[in-house]
Amino acid sequence: MSILKPFSSEKAKFLLEGEVHLTDSLLKLEFFIVDKLNLFGLPTTSTTWTPASIPKEDELWKHTCFECFLNPKGMSLYYELNFSLKPAWNLYLFDRYRYPQPPKRAAEFELKSMNWDQFESKLNVELVNHTKFKKFNVGLTAVMEEQAGQKHYCALDHKGTQPDFHLLESFTLVRG
């Protein structure tokens, strides 16, 4: 697991880790949270959702949202996957940095399963990769919104002068 660091330099009151596993056709994501102060009001029951019960919604990043950015090696395009504990999810394809706007929805990854484990405070997501791409630069990120409203922008690496999850140089993991 890799630590997702908040953008601000203040000492975080929580710990967020993430991992991505990629085989030819399966993408597995894990986000693990240590929230001893109950800042985020995370679900108190374990839940496994069926793909049919998880709608696609836009603007999930406005609240607590776990994200994965996938940039096929050698390409300028990238995918953005968003997951909310509502539950909800979405998938976008960008041709290059933040283009087009609004982003276009994509269908190249199929949600297979999503579950929240209350005992481990972990979100597990599995998707089927229907793209021709098998090797990716990966960025794991999250927007963590406290119950009081303060937001923390967390990523494996922050290359910009402000939180910007779309910077390809911040996609520091290589998978595939």
JSON list of C-alpha atoms in Angstrom, two decimals, residues 41-132:
[
{"chain": "A", "resi": 41, "resn": "GLY", "atom": "CA", "xyz": [-18.36, 9.78, 9.26]},
{"chain": "A", "resi": 42, "resn": "LEU", "atom": "CA", "xyz": [-17.45, 6.65, 7.33]},
{"chain": "A", "resi": 43, "resn": "PRO", "atom": "CA", "xyz": [-20.04, 3.84, 7.07]},
{"chain": "A", "resi": 44, "resn": "THR", "atom": "CA", "xyz": [-20.36, 1.79, 10.25]},
{"chain": "A", "resi": 45, "resn": "THR", "atom": "CA", "xyz": [-21.54, -1.38, 8.51]},
{"chain": "A", "resi": 46, "resn": "SER", "atom": "CA", "xyz": [-19.79, -3.51, 5.92]},
{"chain": "A", "resi": 47, "resn": "THR", "atom": "CA", "xyz": [-21.57, -3.47, 2.58]},
{"chain": "A", "resi": 48, "resn": "THR", "atom": "CA", "xyz": [-21.12, -5.20, -0.74]},
{"chain": "A", "resi": 49, "resn": "TRP", "atom": "CA", "xyz": [-22.98, -3.52, -3.56]},
{"chain": "A", "resi": 50, "resn": "THR", "atom": "CA", "xyz": [-23.98, -5.18, -6.81]},
{"chain": "A", "resi": 51, "resn": "PRO", "atom": "CA", "xyz": [-22.88, -3.31, -9.94]},
{"chain": "A", "resi": 52, "resn": "ALA", "atom": "CA", "xyz": [-26.53, -2.81, -10.91]},
{"chain": "A", "resi": 53, "resn": "SER", "atom": "CA", "xyz": [-27.18, -1.02, -7.60]},
{"chain": "A", "resi": 54, "resn": "ILE", "atom": "CA", "xyz": [-24.38, 1.52, -8.08]},
{"chain": "A", "resi": 55, "resn": "PRO", "atom": "CA", "xyz": [-25.43, 4.42, -10.29]},
{"chain": "A", "resi": 56, "resn": "LYS", "atom": "CA", "xyz": [-23.09, 6.53, -12.38]},
{"chain": "A", "resi": 57, "resn": "GLU", "atom": "CA", "xyz": [-23.11, 10.11, -11.11]},
{"chain": "A", "resi": 58, "resn": "ASP", "atom": "CA", "xyz": [-21.19, 13.23, -12.07]},
{"chain": "A", "resi": 59, "resn": "GLU", "atom": "CA", "xyz": [-19.31, 15.55, -9.70]},
{"chain": "A", "resi": 60, "resn": "LEU", "atom": "CA", "xyz": [-18.62, 12.92, -7.06]},
{"chain": "A", "resi": 61, "resn": "TRP", "atom": "CA", "xyz": [-15.39, 14.83, -6.30]},
{"chain": "A", "resi": 62, "resn": "LYS", "atom": "CA", "xyz": [-17.44, 17.55, -4.58]},
{"chain": "A", "resi": 63, "resn": "HIS", "atom": "CA", "xyz": [-17.60, 15.30, -1.51]},
{"chain": "A", "resi": 64, "resn": "THR", "atom": "CA", "xyz": [-15.63, 12.28, -0.28]},
{"chain": "A", "resi": 65, "resn": "CYS", "atom": "CA", "xyz": [-14.51, 10.51, -3.43]},
{"chain": "A", "resi": 66, "resn": "PHE", "atom": "CA", "xyz": [-11.83, 7.90, -4.12]},
{"chain": "A", "resi": 67, "resn": "GLU", "atom": "CA", "xyz": [-10.19, 8.20, -7.52]},
{"chain": "A", "resi": 68, "resn": "CYS", "atom": "CA", "xyz": [-7.89, 6.39, -9.90]},
{"chain": "A", "resi": 69, "resn": "PHE", "atom": "CA", "xyz": [-6.27, 7.97, -12.94]},
{"chain": "A", "resi": 70, "resn": "LEU", "atom": "CA", "xyz": [-4.98, 5.63, -15.66]},
{"chain": "A", "resi": 71, "resn": "ASN", "atom": "CA", "xyz": [-2.69, 6.88, -18.42]},
{"chain": "A", "resi": 72, "resn": "PRO", "atom": "CA", "xyz": [-1.77, 4.24, -21.02]},
{"chain": "A", "resi": 73, "resn": "LYS", "atom": "CA", "xyz": [2.02, 4.20, -21.38]},
{"chain": "A", "resi": 74, "resn": "GLY", "atom": "CA", "xyz": [3.20, 6.49, -24.19]},
{"chain": "A", "resi": 75, "resn": "MET", "atom": "CA", "xyz": [-0.20, 8.16, -24.70]},
{"chain": "A", "resi": 76, "resn": "SER", "atom": "CA", "xyz": [-1.58, 11.60, -23.80]},
{"chain": "A", "resi": 77, "resn": "LEU", "atom": "CA", "xyz": [-5.08, 10.28, -23.07]},
{"chain": "A", "resi": 78, "resn": "TYR", "atom": "CA", "xyz": [-6.11, 9.13, -19.61]},
{"chain": "A", "resi": 79, "resn": "TYR", "atom": "CA", "xyz": [-9.08, 7.73, -17.73]},
{"chain": "A", "resi": 80, "resn": "GLU", "atom": "CA", "xyz": [-10.50, 9.06, -14.47]},
{"chain": "A", "resi": 81, "resn": "LEU", "atom": "CA", "xyz": [-12.45, 6.68, -12.25]},
{"chain": "A", "resi": 82, "resn": "ASN", "atom": "CA", "xyz": [-14.45, 8.05, -9.29]},
{"chain": "A", "resi": 83, "resn": "PHE", "atom": "CA", "xyz": [-16.00, 6.08, -6.43]},
{"chain": "A", "resi": 84, "resn": "SER", "atom": "CA", "xyz": [-18.26, 7.32, -3.64]},
{"chain": "A", "resi": 85, "resn": "LEU", "atom": "CA", "xyz": [-19.51, 5.44, -0.60]},
{"chain": "A", "resi": 86, "resn": "LYS", "atom": "CA", "xyz": [-23.07, 6.66, -1.37]},
{"chain": "A", "resi": 87, "resn": "PRO", "atom": "CA", "xyz": [-22.60, 4.35, -3.39]},
{"chain": "A", "resi": 88, "resn": "ALA", "atom": "CA", "xyz": [-21.96, 5.87, -6.81]},
{"chain": "A", "resi": 89, "resn": "TRP", "atom": "CA", "xyz": [-19.22, 5.79, -9.42]},
{"chain": "A", "resi": 90, "resn": "ASN", "atom": "CA", "xyz": [-18.20, 7.17, -12.78]},
{"chain": "A", "resi": 91, "resn": "LEU", "atom": "CA", "xyz": [-15.61, 6.84, -15.53]},
{"chain": "A", "resi": 92, "resn": "TYR", "atom": "CA", "xyz": [-14.32, 9.59, -17.82]},
{"chain": "A", "resi": 93, "resn": "LEU", "atom": "CA", "xyz": [-11.92, 9.70, -20.75]},
{"chain": "A", "resi": 94, "resn": "PHE", "atom": "CA", "xyz": [-9.70, 12.73, -21.40]},
{"chain": "A", "resi": 95, "resn": "ASP", "atom": "CA", "xyz": [-7.85, 13.11, -24.71]},
{"chain": "A", "resi": 96, "resn": "ARG", "atom": "CA", "xyz": [-5.19, 15.22, -22.98]},
{"chain": "A", "resi": 97, "resn": "TYR", "atom": "CA", "xyz": [-4.83, 17.36, -19.82]},
{"chain": "A", "resi": 98, "resn": "ARG", "atom": "CA", "xyz": [-8.38, 18.22, -18.69]},
{"chain": "A", "resi": 99, "resn": "TYR", "atom": "CA", "xyz": [-9.74, 18.06, -22.25]},
{"chain": "A", "resi": 100, "resn": "PRO", "atom": "CA", "xyz": [-12.58, 17.92, -23.17]},
{"chain": "A", "resi": 101, "resn": "GLN", "atom": "CA", "xyz": [-14.69, 19.90, -20.72]},
{"chain": "A", "resi": 102, "resn": "PRO", "atom": "CA", "xyz": [-17.12, 18.79, -19.61]},
{"chain": "A", "resi": 103, "resn": "PRO", "atom": "CA", "xyz": [-15.40, 15.42, -19.58]},
{"chain": "A", "resi": 104, "resn": "LYS", "atom": "CA", "xyz": [-16.87, 12.64, -21.67]},
{"chain": "A", "resi": 105, "resn": "ARG", "atom": "CA", "xyz": [-18.14, 9.53, -19.98]},
{"chain": "A", "resi": 106, "resn": "ALA", "atom": "CA", "xyz": [-16.41, 6.32, -20.98]},
{"chain": "A", "resi": 107, "resn": "ALA", "atom": "CA", "xyz": [-17.35, 2.66, -20.91]},
{"chain": "A", "resi": 108, "resn": "GLU", "atom": "CA", "xyz": [-13.99, 0.93, -21.31]},
{"chain": "A", "resi": 109, "resn": "PHE", "atom": "CA", "xyz": [-13.94, -0.27, -17.70]},
{"chain": "A", "resi": 110, "resn": "GLU", "atom": "CA", "xyz": [-16.85, -2.31, -16.36]},
{"chain": "A", "resi": 111, "resn": "LEU", "atom": "CA", "xyz": [-17.60, -2.26, -12.65]},
{"chain": "A", "resi": 112, "resn": "LYS", "atom": "CA", "xyz": [-17.47, -5.83, -11.35]},
{"chain": "A", "resi": 113, "resn": "SER", "atom": "CA", "xyz": [-17.74, -5.30, -7.58]},
{"chain": "A", "resi": 114, "resn": "MET", "atom": "CA", "xyz": [-17.47, -2.65, -4.89]},
{"chain": "A", "resi": 115, "resn": "ASN", "atom": "CA", "xyz": [-17.52, -3.17, -1.15]},
{"chain": "A", "resi": 116, "resn": "TRP", "atom": "CA", "xyz": [-16.84, -1.33, 2.07]},
{"chain": "A", "resi": 117, "resn": "ASP", "atom": "CA", "xyz": [-15.25, -3.29, 4.91]},
{"chain": "A", "resi": 118, "resn": "GLN", "atom": "CA", "xyz": [-16.07, -1.46, 8.16]},
{"chain": "A", "resi": 119, "resn": "PHE", "atom": "CA", "xyz": [-13.64, -3.54, 10.23]},
{"chain": "A", "resi": 120, "resn": "GLU", "atom": "CA", "xyz": [-10.65, -2.66, 8.05]},
{"chain": "A", "resi": 121, "resn": "SER", "atom": "CA", "xyz": [-12.04, 0.74, 6.96]},
{"chain": "A", "resi": 122, "resn": "LYS", "atom": "CA", "xyz": [-11.30, -0.28, 3.41]},
{"chain": "A", "resi": 123, "resn": "LEU", "atom": "CA", "xyz": [-12.96, 0.29, 0.05]},
{"chain": "A", "resi": 124, "resn": "ASN", "atom": "CA", "xyz": [-12.38, -2.50, -2.46]},
{"chain": "A", "resi": 125, "resn": "VAL", "atom": "CA", "xyz": [-13.27, -2.06, -6.13]},
{"chain": "A", "resi": 126, "resn": "GLU", "atom": "CA", "xyz": [-12.86, -4.47, -9.03]},
{"chain": "A", "resi": 127, "resn": "LEU", "atom": "CA", "xyz": [-13.31, -3.54, -12.67]},
{"chain": "A", "resi": 128, "resn": "VAL", "atom": "CA", "xyz": [-12.89, -5.34, -15.97]},
{"chain": "A", "resi": 129, "resn": "ASN", "atom": "CA", "xyz": [-10.50, -3.60, -18.37]},
{"chain": "A", "resi": 130, "resn": "HIS", "atom": "CA", "xyz": [-12.02, -3.65, -21.87]},
{"chain": "A", "resi": 131, "resn": "THR", "atom": "CA", "xyz": [-9.34, -1.39, -23.36]},
{"chain": "A", "resi": 132, "resn": "LYS", "atom": "CA", "xyz": [-6.55, -2.52, -25.66]}
]
